[in-house]
Amino acid sequence: MFKKSSPTVAAVRKEAKRSTGGEPTTPGDNQAAAQRKALLHEVPVDIRQQGRREATQDSAADRPRSN
């Protein structure tokens, strides 16, 4: 049998895996990710989108360019 998971649980696990760099996560990682997601829920959408754009730009700036 497959274990059923809600979209919220799946999102928290995905966030935990992203924050650990793809490494296996612990229940503590999942709990920390759930707390971050709960805090972000209170932040206005436009500010969250701005933060994602800045993070994407920072990540792109750190990558070496291929010609």
PDB file of C-alpha atoms in Angstrom:
ATOM      1  CA  MET A   1       0.000   0.000   0.000  1.00  0.00           C
ATOM      2  CA  PHE A   2       1.073   3.556  -0.664  1.00  0.00           C
ATOM      3  CA  LYS A   3       1.176   6.142   2.053  1.00  0.00           C
ATOM      4  CA  LYS A   4      -1.166   9.027   1.244  1.00  0.00           C
ATOM      5  CA  SER A   5       0.146  12.549   1.614  1.00  0.00           C
ATOM      6  CA  SER A   6      -1.554  15.902   1.485  1.00  0.00           C
ATOM      7  CA  PRO A   7      -0.284  18.644  -0.832  1.00  0.00           C
ATOM      8  CA  THR A   8       0.816  20.586   2.258  1.00  0.00           C
ATOM      9  CA  VAL A   9       2.927  17.714   3.581  1.00  0.00           C
ATOM     10  CA  ALA A  10       4.444  17.186   0.139  1.00  0.00           C
ATOM     11  CA  ALA A  11       5.299  20.903  -0.103  1.00  0.00           C
ATOM     12  CA  VAL A  12       6.939  20.871   3.331  1.00  0.00           C
ATOM     13  CA  ARG A  13       9.008  17.811   2.434  1.00  0.00           C
ATOM     14  CA  LYS A  14      10.035  19.409  -0.868  1.00  0.00           C
ATOM     15  CA  GLU A  15      11.078  22.598   0.962  1.00  0.00           C
ATOM     16  CA  ALA A  16      13.057  20.560   3.512  1.00  0.00           C
ATOM     17  CA  LYS A  17      14.859  18.668   0.737  1.00  0.00           C
ATOM     18  CA  ARG A  18      15.624  21.943  -1.059  1.00  0.00           C
ATOM     19  CA  SER A  19      17.031  23.485   2.106  1.00  0.00           C
ATOM     20  CA  THR A  20      19.321  20.491   2.727  1.00  0.00           C
ATOM     21  CA  GLY A  21      20.686  20.646  -0.803  1.00  0.00           C
ATOM     22  CA  GLY A  22      18.975  17.437  -1.894  1.00  0.00           C
ATOM     23  CA  GLU A  23      20.343  15.384   1.000  1.00  0.00           C
ATOM     24  CA  PRO A  24      18.004  13.048   2.908  1.00  0.00           C
ATOM     25  CA  THR A  25      15.939  14.953   5.447  1.00  0.00           C
ATOM     26  CA  THR A  26      15.232  14.317   9.103  1.00  0.00           C
ATOM     27  CA  PRO A  27      11.992  14.987  10.959  1.00  0.00           C
ATOM     28  CA  GLY A  28      13.719  18.093  12.367  1.00  0.00           C
ATOM     29  CA  ASP A  29      14.377  19.360   8.832  1.00  0.00           C
ATOM     30  CA  ASN A  30      10.716  18.822   7.986  1.00  0.00           C
ATOM     31  CA  GLN A  31       9.614  20.666  11.116  1.00  0.00           C
ATOM     32  CA  ALA A  32      11.898  23.625  10.359  1.00  0.00           C
ATOM     33  CA  ALA A  33      10.570  23.745   6.787  1.00  0.00           C
ATOM     34  CA  ALA A  34       6.987  23.690   8.093  1.00  0.00           C
ATOM     35  CA  GLN A  35       7.764  26.611  10.402  1.00  0.00           C
ATOM     36  CA  ARG A  36       9.307  28.610   7.523  1.00  0.00           C
ATOM     37  CA  LYS A  37       6.297  27.922   5.312  1.00  0.00           C
ATOM     38  CA  ALA A  38       3.928  28.996   8.114  1.00  0.00           C
ATOM     39  CA  LEU A  39       5.835  32.267   8.522  1.00  0.00           C
ATOM     40  CA  LEU A  40       5.891  32.871   4.766  1.00  0.00           C
ATOM     41  CA  HIS A  41       2.129  32.382   4.644  1.00  0.00           C
ATOM     42  CA  GLU A  42       1.815  35.671   6.559  1.00  0.00           C
ATOM     43  CA  VAL A  43       4.075  37.599   4.135  1.00  0.00           C
ATOM     44  CA  PRO A  44       2.334  39.442   1.274  1.00  0.00           C
ATOM     45  CA  VAL A  45       2.623  37.734  -2.134  1.00  0.00           C
ATOM     46  CA  ASP A  46       4.453  40.591  -3.852  1.00  0.00           C
ATOM     47  CA  ILE A  47       7.238  40.520  -1.253  1.00  0.00           C
ATOM     48  CA  ARG A  48       7.597  36.719  -1.567  1.00  0.00           C
ATOM     49  CA  GLN A  49       7.838  37.044  -5.359  1.00  0.00           C
ATOM     50  CA  GLN A  50      10.488  39.744  -5.020  1.00  0.00           C
ATOM     51  CA  GLY A  51      12.506  37.498  -2.699  1.00  0.00           C
ATOM     52  CA  ARG A  52      12.302  34.605  -5.161  1.00  0.00           C
ATOM     53  CA  ARG A  53      13.468  36.850  -8.014  1.00  0.00           C
ATOM     54  CA  GLU A  54      16.420  38.068  -5.949  1.00  0.00           C
ATOM     55  CA  ALA A  55      17.355  34.518  -4.946  1.00  0.00           C
ATOM     56  CA  THR A  56      17.169  33.392  -8.579  1.00  0.00           C
ATOM     57  CA  GLN A  57      19.332  36.315  -9.700  1.00  0.00           C
ATOM     58  CA  ASP A  58      21.887  35.616  -6.947  1.00  0.00           C
ATOM     59  CA  SER A  59      22.001  31.945  -7.881  1.00  0.00           C
ATOM     60  CA  ALA A  60      22.436  32.790 -11.574  1.00  0.00           C
ATOM     61  CA  ALA A  61      25.229  35.252 -10.758  1.00  0.00           C
ATOM     62  CA  ASP A  62      27.107  32.539  -8.859  1.00  0.00           C
ATOM     63  CA  ARG A  63      26.973  30.063 -11.758  1.00  0.00           C
ATOM     64  CA  PRO A  64      29.839  30.100 -14.259  1.00  0.00           C
ATOM     65  CA  ARG A  65      28.764  31.008 -17.776  1.00  0.00           C
ATOM     66  CA  SER A  66      29.193  28.493 -20.565  1.00  0.00           C
ATOM     67  CA  ASN A  67      30.018  29.794 -24.031  1.00  0.00           C
TER      68      ASN A  67
END
